[in-house]
């Protein structure tokens, strides 16, 4: 039986969110934990109506006490981003954006964004991550994760494609082995997703994007660093062209 987002959405959530959920530094535990969970919500990695990982799992992943975690979740509740539900199927659930994700609101949000700067920085991080993954090679478990992330984008319904695409790219960033690169990529990807939400999903573009994803993953798994970098550069250029065309 298929599971709804509310019932099964948190079963493997902690594993899917691994690129963003990292142990925080002791001095800024509350602030850094809040930043990481905000990124998860802002990136849409847990969709509206979906459940965040259980408190115990989140606290362990972030390296904080459950008391500190509850203070973080209280802030998110006060901001109208999540709600706590009790009972057998309880937990912390992500709420829809108050604006409903309307296009006018999105355009206002990105009006002051330097699109060219965002796109250049994204390309530098993505191309670098692809080259690192291919260059140092992946373990069997890492290769499995990458293949599964690719398969999830291939099988995604149109409405869920962008979230799964984000997870694939975040997985590549994490597998690069650089926590700093992963954190920087998560931040810039949130802005890229805001930009992408302002333009339509084009089926032809998604089909082309999937072919690029497949070629990229194959290059990484074959240890072809030059090929992986070139395919990622081409992939980023395609997205950049769409965004410039619709928004510049």
PDB file of N, CA, C and O in Angstrom, residues 99-173:
ATOM      1  N   UNK A  99       1.982  32.118   1.756  1.00  0.00           N
ATOM      2  CA  UNK A  99       1.550  32.773   0.519  1.00  0.00           C
ATOM      3  C   UNK A  99       1.053  31.784  -0.519  1.00  0.00           C
ATOM      4  O   UNK A  99       0.667  32.181  -1.621  1.00  0.00           O
ATOM      5  N   UNK A 100       1.088  30.466  -0.148  1.00  0.00           N
ATOM      6  CA  UNK A 100       0.646  29.455  -1.093  1.00  0.00           C
ATOM      7  C   UNK A 100       1.624  29.249  -2.234  1.00  0.00           C
ATOM      8  O   UNK A 100       1.342  28.546  -3.190  1.00  0.00           O
ATOM      9  N   UNK A 101       2.806  29.837  -2.135  1.00  0.00           N
ATOM     10  CA  UNK A 101       3.784  29.677  -3.206  1.00  0.00           C
ATOM     11  C   UNK A 101       3.412  30.446  -4.455  1.00  0.00           C
ATOM     12  O   UNK A 101       3.829  30.112  -5.553  1.00  0.00           O
ATOM     13  N   UNK A 102       2.588  31.492  -4.319  1.00  0.00           N
ATOM     14  CA  UNK A 102       2.125  32.239  -5.474  1.00  0.00           C
ATOM     15  C   UNK A 102       3.254  32.859  -6.262  1.00  0.00           C
ATOM     16  O   UNK A 102       4.267  33.279  -5.711  1.00  0.00           O
ATOM     17  N   UNK A 103       3.078  32.947  -7.585  1.00  0.00           N
ATOM     18  CA  UNK A 103       4.137  33.444  -8.455  1.00  0.00           C
ATOM     19  C   UNK A 103       4.474  34.898  -8.162  1.00  0.00           C
ATOM     20  O   UNK A 103       5.641  35.296  -8.194  1.00  0.00           O
ATOM     21  N   UNK A 104       3.464  35.724  -7.864  1.00  0.00           N
ATOM     22  CA  UNK A 104       3.736  37.131  -7.581  1.00  0.00           C
ATOM     23  C   UNK A 104       4.639  37.287  -6.362  1.00  0.00           C
ATOM     24  O   UNK A 104       5.576  38.088  -6.363  1.00  0.00           O
ATOM     25  N   UNK A 105       4.342  36.495  -5.316  1.00  0.00           N
ATOM     26  CA  UNK A 105       5.157  36.561  -4.104  1.00  0.00           C
ATOM     27  C   UNK A 105       6.575  36.082  -4.385  1.00  0.00           C
ATOM     28  O   UNK A 105       7.561  36.660  -3.911  1.00  0.00           O
ATOM     29  N   UNK A 106       6.702  35.015  -5.172  1.00  0.00           N
ATOM     30  CA  UNK A 106       8.027  34.508  -5.502  1.00  0.00           C
ATOM     31  C   UNK A 106       8.836  35.547  -6.263  1.00  0.00           C
ATOM     32  O   UNK A 106      10.016  35.751  -6.000  1.00  0.00           O
ATOM     33  N   UNK A 107       8.185  36.210  -7.201  1.00  0.00           N
ATOM     34  CA  UNK A 107       8.904  37.213  -7.981  1.00  0.00           C
ATOM     35  C   UNK A 107       9.350  38.380  -7.111  1.00  0.00           C
ATOM     36  O   UNK A 107      10.425  38.941  -7.305  1.00  0.00           O
ATOM     37  N   UNK A 108       8.531  38.750  -6.139  1.00  0.00           N
ATOM     38  CA  UNK A 108       8.943  39.808  -5.216  1.00  0.00           C
ATOM     39  C   UNK A 108      10.155  39.359  -4.404  1.00  0.00           C
ATOM     40  O   UNK A 108      11.068  40.134  -4.136  1.00  0.00           O
ATOM     41  N   UNK A 109      10.142  38.083  -4.014  1.00  0.00           N
ATOM     42  CA  UNK A 109      11.224  37.557  -3.182  1.00  0.00           C
ATOM     43  C   UNK A 109      12.562  37.568  -3.917  1.00  0.00           C
ATOM     44  O   UNK A 109      13.616  37.765  -3.305  1.00  0.00           O
ATOM     45  N   UNK A 110      12.556  37.312  -5.213  1.00  0.00           N
ATOM     46  CA  UNK A 110      13.818  37.217  -5.951  1.00  0.00           C
ATOM     47  C   UNK A 110      14.144  38.493  -6.713  1.00  0.00           C
ATOM     48  O   UNK A 110      15.142  38.542  -7.432  1.00  0.00           O
ATOM     49  N   UNK A 111      13.325  39.536  -6.531  1.00  0.00           N
ATOM     50  CA  UNK A 111      13.525  40.767  -7.298  1.00  0.00           C
ATOM     51  C   UNK A 111      14.910  41.358  -7.070  1.00  0.00           C
ATOM     52  O   UNK A 111      15.511  41.935  -7.974  1.00  0.00           O
ATOM     53  N   UNK A 112      15.432  41.231  -5.855  1.00  0.00           N
ATOM     54  CA  UNK A 112      16.733  41.820  -5.556  1.00  0.00           C
ATOM     55  C   UNK A 112      17.895  40.857  -5.708  1.00  0.00           C
ATOM     56  O   UNK A 112      19.029  41.191  -5.349  1.00  0.00           O
ATOM     57  N   UNK A 113      17.647  39.651  -6.244  1.00  0.00           N
ATOM     58  CA  UNK A 113      18.703  38.653  -6.380  1.00  0.00           C
ATOM     59  C   UNK A 113      19.566  38.960  -7.603  1.00  0.00           C
ATOM     60  O   UNK A 113      19.047  39.261  -8.688  1.00  0.00           O
ATOM     61  N   UNK A 114      20.874  38.898  -7.430  1.00  0.00           N
ATOM     62  CA  UNK A 114      21.804  39.028  -8.554  1.00  0.00           C
ATOM     63  C   UNK A 114      21.878  37.662  -9.228  1.00  0.00           C
ATOM     64  O   UNK A 114      22.635  36.777  -8.810  1.00  0.00           O
ATOM     65  N   UNK A 115      21.077  37.482 -10.258  1.00  0.00           N
ATOM     66  CA  UNK A 115      20.950  36.170 -10.885  1.00  0.00           C
ATOM     67  C   UNK A 115      22.287  35.672 -11.422  1.00  0.00           C
ATOM     68  O   UNK A 115      22.649  34.497 -11.235  1.00  0.00           O
ATOM     69  N   UNK A 116      23.042  36.547 -12.080  1.00  0.00           N
ATOM     70  CA  UNK A 116      24.313  36.111 -12.657  1.00  0.00           C
ATOM     71  C   UNK A 116      25.289  35.642 -11.587  1.00  0.00           C
ATOM     72  O   UNK A 116      25.988  34.649 -11.765  1.00  0.00           O
ATOM     73  N   UNK A 117      25.325  36.340 -10.463  1.00  0.00           N
ATOM     74  CA  UNK A 117      26.213  35.941  -9.372  1.00  0.00           C
ATOM     75  C   UNK A 117      25.814  34.576  -8.822  1.00  0.00           C
ATOM     76  O   UNK A 117      26.673  33.710  -8.590  1.00  0.00           O
ATOM     77  N   UNK A 118      24.519  34.377  -8.616  1.00  0.00           N
ATOM     78  CA  UNK A 118      24.028  33.094  -8.104  1.00  0.00           C
ATOM     79  C   UNK A 118      24.378  31.960  -9.063  1.00  0.00           C
ATOM     80  O   UNK A 118      24.859  30.892  -8.651  1.00  0.00           O
ATOM     81  N   UNK A 119      24.154  32.180 -10.359  1.00  0.00           N
ATOM     82  CA  UNK A 119      24.397  31.132 -11.347  1.00  0.00           C
ATOM     83  C   UNK A 119      25.880  30.801 -11.465  1.00  0.00           C
ATOM     84  O   UNK A 119      26.253  29.629 -11.602  1.00  0.00           O
ATOM     85  N   UNK A 120      26.744  31.822 -11.388  1.00  0.00           N
ATOM     86  CA  UNK A 120      28.191  31.558 -11.453  1.00  0.00           C
ATOM     87  C   UNK A 120      28.660  30.767 -10.240  1.00  0.00           C
ATOM     88  O   UNK A 120      29.455  29.818 -10.355  1.00  0.00           O
ATOM     89  N   UNK A 121      28.205  31.172  -9.067  1.00  0.00           N
ATOM     90  CA  UNK A 121      28.626  30.485  -7.844  1.00  0.00           C
ATOM     91  C   UNK A 121      28.120  29.051  -7.841  1.00  0.00           C
ATOM     92  O   UNK A 121      28.850  28.121  -7.474  1.00  0.00           O
ATOM     93  N   UNK A 122      26.865  28.869  -8.267  1.00  0.00           N
ATOM     94  CA  UNK A 122      26.314  27.520  -8.344  1.00  0.00           C
ATOM     95  C   UNK A 122      27.161  26.643  -9.271  1.00  0.00           C
ATOM     96  O   UNK A 122      27.477  25.496  -8.944  1.00  0.00           O
ATOM     97  N   UNK A 123      27.545  27.171 -10.429  1.00  0.00           N
ATOM     98  CA  UNK A 123      28.331  26.380 -11.377  1.00  0.00           C
ATOM     99  C   UNK A 123      29.685  25.990 -10.787  1.00  0.00           C
ATOM    100  O   UNK A 123      30.142  24.853 -10.923  1.00  0.00           O
ATOM    101  N   UNK A 124      30.341  26.946 -10.138  1.00  0.00           N
ATOM    102  CA  UNK A 124      31.651  26.652  -9.533  1.00  0.00           C
ATOM    103  C   UNK A 124      31.533  25.505  -8.533  1.00  0.00           C
ATOM    104  O   UNK A 124      32.342  24.557  -8.535  1.00  0.00           O
ATOM    105  N   UNK A 125      30.515  25.571  -7.663  1.00  0.00           N
ATOM    106  CA  UNK A 125      30.349  24.540  -6.642  1.00  0.00           C
ATOM    107  C   UNK A 125      29.974  23.197  -7.261  1.00  0.00           C
ATOM    108  O   UNK A 125      30.523  22.141  -6.887  1.00  0.00           O
ATOM    109  N   UNK A 126      29.045  23.216  -8.200  1.00  0.00           N
ATOM    110  CA  UNK A 126      28.559  21.963  -8.798  1.00  0.00           C
ATOM    111  C   UNK A 126      29.657  21.281  -9.616  1.00  0.00           C
ATOM    112  O   UNK A 126      29.847  20.063  -9.526  1.00  0.00           O
ATOM    113  N   UNK A 127      30.340  22.047 -10.443  1.00  0.00           N
ATOM    114  CA  UNK A 127      31.403  21.465 -11.269  1.00  0.00           C
ATOM    115  C   UNK A 127      32.517  20.921 -10.374  1.00  0.00           C
ATOM    116  O   UNK A 127      33.042  19.819 -10.600  1.00  0.00           O
ATOM    117  N   UNK A 128      32.852  21.681  -9.342  1.00  0.00           N
ATOM    118  CA  UNK A 128      33.877  21.210  -8.416  1.00  0.00           C
ATOM    119  C   UNK A 128      33.475  19.929  -7.708  1.00  0.00           C
ATOM    120  O   UNK A 128      34.280  18.992  -7.578  1.00  0.00           O
ATOM    121  N   UNK A 129      32.233  19.863  -7.254  1.00  0.00           N
ATOM    122  CA  UNK A 129      31.754  18.669  -6.555  1.00  0.00           C
ATOM    123  C   UNK A 129      31.774  17.456  -7.464  1.00  0.00           C
ATOM    124  O   UNK A 129      32.193  16.355  -7.057  1.00  0.00           O
ATOM    125  N   UNK A 130      31.330  17.610  -8.704  1.00  0.00           N
ATOM    126  CA  UNK A 130      31.321  16.484  -9.645  1.00  0.00           C
ATOM    127  C   UNK A 130      32.736  15.974  -9.891  1.00  0.00           C
ATOM    128  O   UNK A 130      32.983  14.753  -9.904  1.00  0.00           O
ATOM    129  N   UNK A 131      33.670  16.902 -10.084  1.00  0.00           N
ATOM    130  CA  UNK A 131      35.046  16.494 -10.307  1.00  0.00           C
ATOM    131  C   UNK A 131      35.653  15.791  -9.109  1.00  0.00           C
ATOM    132  O   UNK A 131      36.373  14.789  -9.260  1.00  0.00           O
ATOM    133  N   UNK A 132      35.358  16.283  -7.912  1.00  0.00           N
ATOM    134  CA  UNK A 132      35.882  15.646  -6.702  1.00  0.00           C
ATOM    135  C   UNK A 132      35.324  14.243  -6.533  1.00  0.00           C
ATOM    136  O   UNK A 132      36.060  13.302  -6.204  1.00  0.00           O
ATOM    137  N   UNK A 133      34.015  14.091  -6.739  1.00  0.00           N
ATOM    138  CA  UNK A 133      33.392  12.764  -6.597  1.00  0.00           C
ATOM    139  C   UNK A 133      34.037  11.753  -7.538  1.00  0.00           C
ATOM    140  O   UNK A 133      34.342  10.626  -7.160  1.00  0.00           O
ATOM    141  N   UNK A 134      34.220  12.155  -8.796  1.00  0.00           N
ATOM    142  CA  UNK A 134      34.816  11.248  -9.777  1.00  0.00           C
ATOM    143  C   UNK A 134      36.294  11.026  -9.493  1.00  0.00           C
ATOM    144  O   UNK A 134      36.807   9.908  -9.653  1.00  0.00           O
ATOM    145  N   UNK A 135      36.970  12.078  -9.062  1.00  0.00           N
ATOM    146  CA  UNK A 135      38.411  11.992  -8.862  1.00  0.00           C
ATOM    147  C   UNK A 135      38.825  11.083  -7.721  1.00  0.00           C
ATOM    148  O   UNK A 135      39.776  10.302  -7.853  1.00  0.00           O
ATOM    149  N   UNK A 136      38.113  11.172  -6.573  1.00  0.00           N
ATOM    150  CA  UNK A 136      38.531  10.336  -5.437  1.00  0.00           C
ATOM    151  C   UNK A 136      37.806   8.998  -5.402  1.00  0.00           C
ATOM    152  O   UNK A 136      38.167   8.112  -4.630  1.00  0.00           O
ATOM    153  N   UNK A 137      36.792   8.840  -6.243  1.00  0.00           N
ATOM    154  CA  UNK A 137      36.071   7.562  -6.289  1.00  0.00           C
ATOM    155  C   UNK A 137      35.097   7.431  -5.130  1.00  0.00           C
ATOM    156  O   UNK A 137      35.249   8.073  -4.084  1.00  0.00           O
ATOM    157  N   UNK A 138      34.083   6.588  -5.333  1.00  0.00           N
ATOM    158  CA  UNK A 138      33.053   6.387  -4.320  1.00  0.00           C
ATOM    159  C   UNK A 138      33.107   4.966  -3.784  1.00  0.00           C
ATOM    160  O   UNK A 138      33.466   4.034  -4.507  1.00  0.00           O
ATOM    161  N   UNK A 139      32.749   4.820  -2.527  1.00  0.00           N
ATOM    162  CA  UNK A 139      32.611   3.484  -1.968  1.00  0.00           C
ATOM    163  C   UNK A 139      31.372   2.824  -2.556  1.00  0.00           C
ATOM    164  O   UNK A 139      30.550   3.474  -3.223  1.00  0.00           O
ATOM    165  N   UNK A 140      31.194   1.547  -2.331  1.00  0.00           N
ATOM    166  CA  UNK A 140      30.013   0.843  -2.838  1.00  0.00           C
ATOM    167  C   UNK A 140      28.739   1.461  -2.283  1.00  0.00           C
ATOM    168  O   UNK A 140      27.756   1.650  -3.001  1.00  0.00           O
ATOM    169  N   UNK A 141      28.754   1.819  -0.993  1.00  0.00           N
ATOM    170  CA  UNK A 141      27.574   2.412  -0.376  1.00  0.00           C
ATOM    171  C   UNK A 141      27.296   3.798  -0.957  1.00  0.00           C
ATOM    172  O   UNK A 141      26.136   4.166  -1.216  1.00  0.00           O
ATOM    173  N   UNK A 142      28.341   4.577  -1.175  1.00  0.00           N
ATOM    174  CA  UNK A 142      28.155   5.907  -1.768  1.00  0.00           C
ATOM    175  C   UNK A 142      27.618   5.803  -3.195  1.00  0.00           C
ATOM    176  O   UNK A 142      26.740   6.572  -3.601  1.00  0.00           O
ATOM    177  N   UNK A 143      28.144   4.852  -3.950  1.00  0.00           N
ATOM    178  CA  UNK A 143      27.668   4.648  -5.319  1.00  0.00           C
ATOM    179  C   UNK A 143      26.191   4.244  -5.315  1.00  0.00           C
ATOM    180  O   UNK A 143      25.408   4.691  -6.166  1.00  0.00           O
ATOM    181  N   UNK A 144      25.803   3.416  -4.362  1.00  0.00           N
ATOM    182  CA  UNK A 144      24.396   3.018  -4.256  1.00  0.00           C
ATOM    183  C   UNK A 144      23.526   4.225  -3.987  1.00  0.00           C
ATOM    184  O   UNK A 144      22.466   4.384  -4.608  1.00  0.00           O
ATOM    185  N   UNK A 145      23.938   5.080  -3.074  1.00  0.00           N
ATOM    186  CA  UNK A 145      23.156   6.283  -2.765  1.00  0.00           C
ATOM    187  C   UNK A 145      23.002   7.174  -3.983  1.00  0.00           C
ATOM    188  O   UNK A 145      21.925   7.729  -4.234  1.00  0.00           O
ATOM    189  N   UNK A 146      24.079   7.322  -4.746  1.00  0.00           N
ATOM    190  CA  UNK A 146      24.024   8.179  -5.919  1.00  0.00           C
ATOM    191  C   UNK A 146      23.084   7.592  -6.971  1.00  0.00           C
ATOM    192  O   UNK A 146      22.282   8.311  -7.573  1.00  0.00           O
ATOM    193  N   UNK A 147      23.168   6.285  -7.183  1.00  0.00           N
ATOM    194  CA  UNK A 147      22.266   5.644  -8.151  1.00  0.00           C
ATOM    195  C   UNK A 147      20.810   5.783  -7.713  1.00  0.00           C
ATOM    196  O   UNK A 147      19.921   6.011  -8.539  1.00  0.00           O
ATOM    197  N   UNK A 148      20.556   5.626  -6.423  1.00  0.00           N
ATOM    198  CA  UNK A 148      19.181   5.736  -5.926  1.00  0.00           C
ATOM    199  C   UNK A 148      18.654   7.162  -6.078  1.00  0.00           C
ATOM    200  O   UNK A 148      17.479   7.362  -6.410  1.00  0.00           O
ATOM    201  N   UNK A 149      19.510   8.143  -5.842  1.00  0.00           N
ATOM    202  CA  UNK A 149      19.090   9.542  -6.015  1.00  0.00           C
ATOM    203  C   UNK A 149      18.767   9.820  -7.478  1.00  0.00           C
ATOM    204  O   UNK A 149      17.800  10.534  -7.796  1.00  0.00           O
ATOM    205  N   UNK A 150      19.548   9.259  -8.385  1.00  0.00           N
ATOM    206  CA  UNK A 150      19.268   9.408  -9.815  1.00  0.00           C
ATOM    207  C   UNK A 150      17.956   8.730 -10.180  1.00  0.00           C
ATOM    208  O   UNK A 150      17.128   9.303 -10.894  1.00  0.00           O
ATOM    209  N   UNK A 151      17.750   7.497  -9.694  1.00  0.00           N
ATOM    210  CA  UNK A 151      16.516   6.777 -10.001  1.00  0.00           C
ATOM    211  C   UNK A 151      15.295   7.528  -9.488  1.00  0.00           C
ATOM    212  O   UNK A 151      14.238   7.525 -10.126  1.00  0.00           O
ATOM    213  N   UNK A 152      15.426   8.189  -8.342  1.00  0.00           N
ATOM    214  CA  UNK A 152      14.293   8.932  -7.780  1.00  0.00           C
ATOM    215  C   UNK A 152      13.891  10.095  -8.685  1.00  0.00           C
ATOM    216  O   UNK A 152      12.704  10.403  -8.821  1.00  0.00           O
ATOM    217  N   UNK A 153      14.864  10.738  -9.332  1.00  0.00           N
ATOM    218  CA  UNK A 153      14.506  11.822 -10.255  1.00  0.00           C
ATOM    219  C   UNK A 153      13.850  11.263 -11.506  1.00  0.00           C
ATOM    220  O   UNK A 153      12.919  11.850 -12.052  1.00  0.00           O
ATOM    221  N   UNK A 154      14.308  10.111 -11.943  1.00  0.00           N
ATOM    222  CA  UNK A 154      13.759   9.509 -13.170  1.00  0.00           C
ATOM    223  C   UNK A 154      12.310   9.102 -12.982  1.00  0.00           C
ATOM    224  O   UNK A 154      11.503   9.182 -13.910  1.00  0.00           O
ATOM    225  N   UNK A 155      11.974   8.649 -11.782  1.00  0.00           N
ATOM    226  CA  UNK A 155      10.620   8.159 -11.504  1.00  0.00           C
ATOM    227  C   UNK A 155       9.707   9.220 -10.908  1.00  0.00           C
ATOM    228  O   UNK A 155       8.571   8.939 -10.540  1.00  0.00           O
ATOM    229  N   UNK A 156      10.193  10.467 -10.801  1.00  0.00           N
ATOM    230  CA  UNK A 156       9.442  11.495 -10.076  1.00  0.00           C
ATOM    231  C   UNK A 156       8.222  11.966 -10.862  1.00  0.00           C
ATOM    232  O   UNK A 156       8.318  12.224 -12.068  1.00  0.00           O
ATOM    233  N   UNK A 157       7.065  12.090 -10.190  1.00  0.00           N
ATOM    234  CA  UNK A 157       5.954  12.796 -10.826  1.00  0.00           C
ATOM    235  C   UNK A 157       6.346  14.254 -11.018  1.00  0.00           C
ATOM    236  O   UNK A 157       7.204  14.787 -10.298  1.00  0.00           O
ATOM    237  N   UNK A 158       5.728  14.905 -11.977  1.00  0.00           N
ATOM    238  CA  UNK A 158       6.128  16.258 -12.337  1.00  0.00           C
ATOM    239  C   UNK A 158       6.135  17.195 -11.128  1.00  0.00           C
ATOM    240  O   UNK A 158       7.063  17.993 -10.946  1.00  0.00           O
ATOM    241  N   UNK A 159       5.115  17.080 -10.282  1.00  0.00           N
ATOM    242  CA  UNK A 159       4.987  17.997  -9.145  1.00  0.00           C
ATOM    243  C   UNK A 159       6.104  17.817  -8.125  1.00  0.00           C
ATOM    244  O   UNK A 159       6.383  18.722  -7.335  1.00  0.00           O
ATOM    245  N   UNK A 160       6.765  16.657  -8.120  1.00  0.00           N
ATOM    246  CA  UNK A 160       7.800  16.369  -7.128  1.00  0.00           C
ATOM    247  C   UNK A 160       9.200  16.383  -7.729  1.00  0.00           C
ATOM    248  O   UNK A 160      10.178  16.115  -7.038  1.00  0.00           O
ATOM    249  N   UNK A 161       9.285  16.716  -9.017  1.00  0.00           N
ATOM    250  CA  UNK A 161      10.581  16.597  -9.695  1.00  0.00           C
ATOM    251  C   UNK A 161      11.644  17.502  -9.085  1.00  0.00           C
ATOM    252  O   UNK A 161      12.772  17.077  -8.848  1.00  0.00           O
ATOM    253  N   UNK A 162      11.272  18.755  -8.823  1.00  0.00           N
ATOM    254  CA  UNK A 162      12.277  19.722  -8.370  1.00  0.00           C
ATOM    255  C   UNK A 162      12.879  19.310  -7.026  1.00  0.00           C
ATOM    256  O   UNK A 162      14.085  19.466  -6.796  1.00  0.00           O
ATOM    257  N   UNK A 163      12.058  18.780  -6.135  1.00  0.00           N
ATOM    258  CA  UNK A 163      12.568  18.345  -4.835  1.00  0.00           C
ATOM    259  C   UNK A 163      13.569  17.208  -5.008  1.00  0.00           C
ATOM    260  O   UNK A 163      14.644  17.193  -4.401  1.00  0.00           O
ATOM    261  N   UNK A 164      13.233  16.235  -5.866  1.00  0.00           N
ATOM    262  CA  UNK A 164      14.128  15.092  -6.047  1.00  0.00           C
ATOM    263  C   UNK A 164      15.387  15.488  -6.811  1.00  0.00           C
ATOM    264  O   UNK A 164      16.466  14.945  -6.571  1.00  0.00           O
ATOM    265  N   UNK A 165      15.247  16.427  -7.718  1.00  0.00           N
ATOM    266  CA  UNK A 165      16.417  16.966  -8.408  1.00  0.00           C
ATOM    267  C   UNK A 165      17.360  17.629  -7.408  1.00  0.00           C
ATOM    268  O   UNK A 165      18.579  17.448  -7.454  1.00  0.00           O
ATOM    269  N   UNK A 166      16.793  18.390  -6.477  1.00  0.00           N
ATOM    270  CA  UNK A 166      17.595  19.030  -5.435  1.00  0.00           C
ATOM    271  C   UNK A 166      18.338  17.982  -4.613  1.00  0.00           C
ATOM    272  O   UNK A 166      19.527  18.143  -4.309  1.00  0.00           O
ATOM    273  N   UNK A 167      17.663  16.899  -4.262  1.00  0.00           N
ATOM    274  CA  UNK A 167      18.294  15.844  -3.466  1.00  0.00           C
ATOM    275  C   UNK A 167      19.444  15.182  -4.218  1.00  0.00           C
ATOM    276  O   UNK A 167      20.475  14.852  -3.623  1.00  0.00           O
ATOM    277  N   UNK A 168      19.286  14.981  -5.528  1.00  0.00           N
ATOM    278  CA  UNK A 168      20.374  14.396  -6.316  1.00  0.00           C
ATOM    279  C   UNK A 168      21.604  15.305  -6.274  1.00  0.00           C
ATOM    280  O   UNK A 168      22.727  14.840  -6.026  1.00  0.00           O
ATOM    281  N   UNK A 169      21.404  16.588  -6.506  1.00  0.00           N
ATOM    282  CA  UNK A 169      22.534  17.513  -6.519  1.00  0.00           C
ATOM    283  C   UNK A 169      23.162  17.670  -5.134  1.00  0.00           C
ATOM    284  O   UNK A 169      24.386  17.784  -5.007  1.00  0.00           O
ATOM    285  N   UNK A 170      22.329  17.659  -4.090  1.00  0.00           N
ATOM    286  CA  UNK A 170      22.866  17.717  -2.734  1.00  0.00           C
ATOM    287  C   UNK A 170      23.672  16.463  -2.397  1.00  0.00           C
ATOM    288  O   UNK A 170      24.682  16.526  -1.688  1.00  0.00           O
ATOM    289  N   UNK A 171      23.223  15.314  -2.906  1.00  0.00           N
ATOM    290  CA  UNK A 171      23.960  14.067  -2.679  1.00  0.00           C
ATOM    291  C   UNK A 171      25.345  14.146  -3.308  1.00  0.00           C
ATOM    292  O   UNK A 171      26.349  13.758  -2.694  1.00  0.00           O
ATOM    293  N   UNK A 172      25.420  14.659  -4.531  1.00  0.00           N
ATOM    294  CA  UNK A 172      26.723  14.838  -5.167  1.00  0.00           C
ATOM    295  C   UNK A 172      27.609  15.776  -4.357  1.00  0.00           C
ATOM    296  O   UNK A 172      28.797  15.520  -4.184  1.00  0.00           O
ATOM    297  N   UNK A 173      27.030  16.869  -3.868  1.00  0.00           N
ATOM    298  CA  UNK A 173      27.810  17.812  -3.070  1.00  0.00           C
ATOM    299  C   UNK A 173      28.351  17.134  -1.811  1.00  0.00           C
ATOM    300  O   UNK A 173      29.524  17.297  -1.467  1.00  0.00           O
TER     301      UNK A 173
END
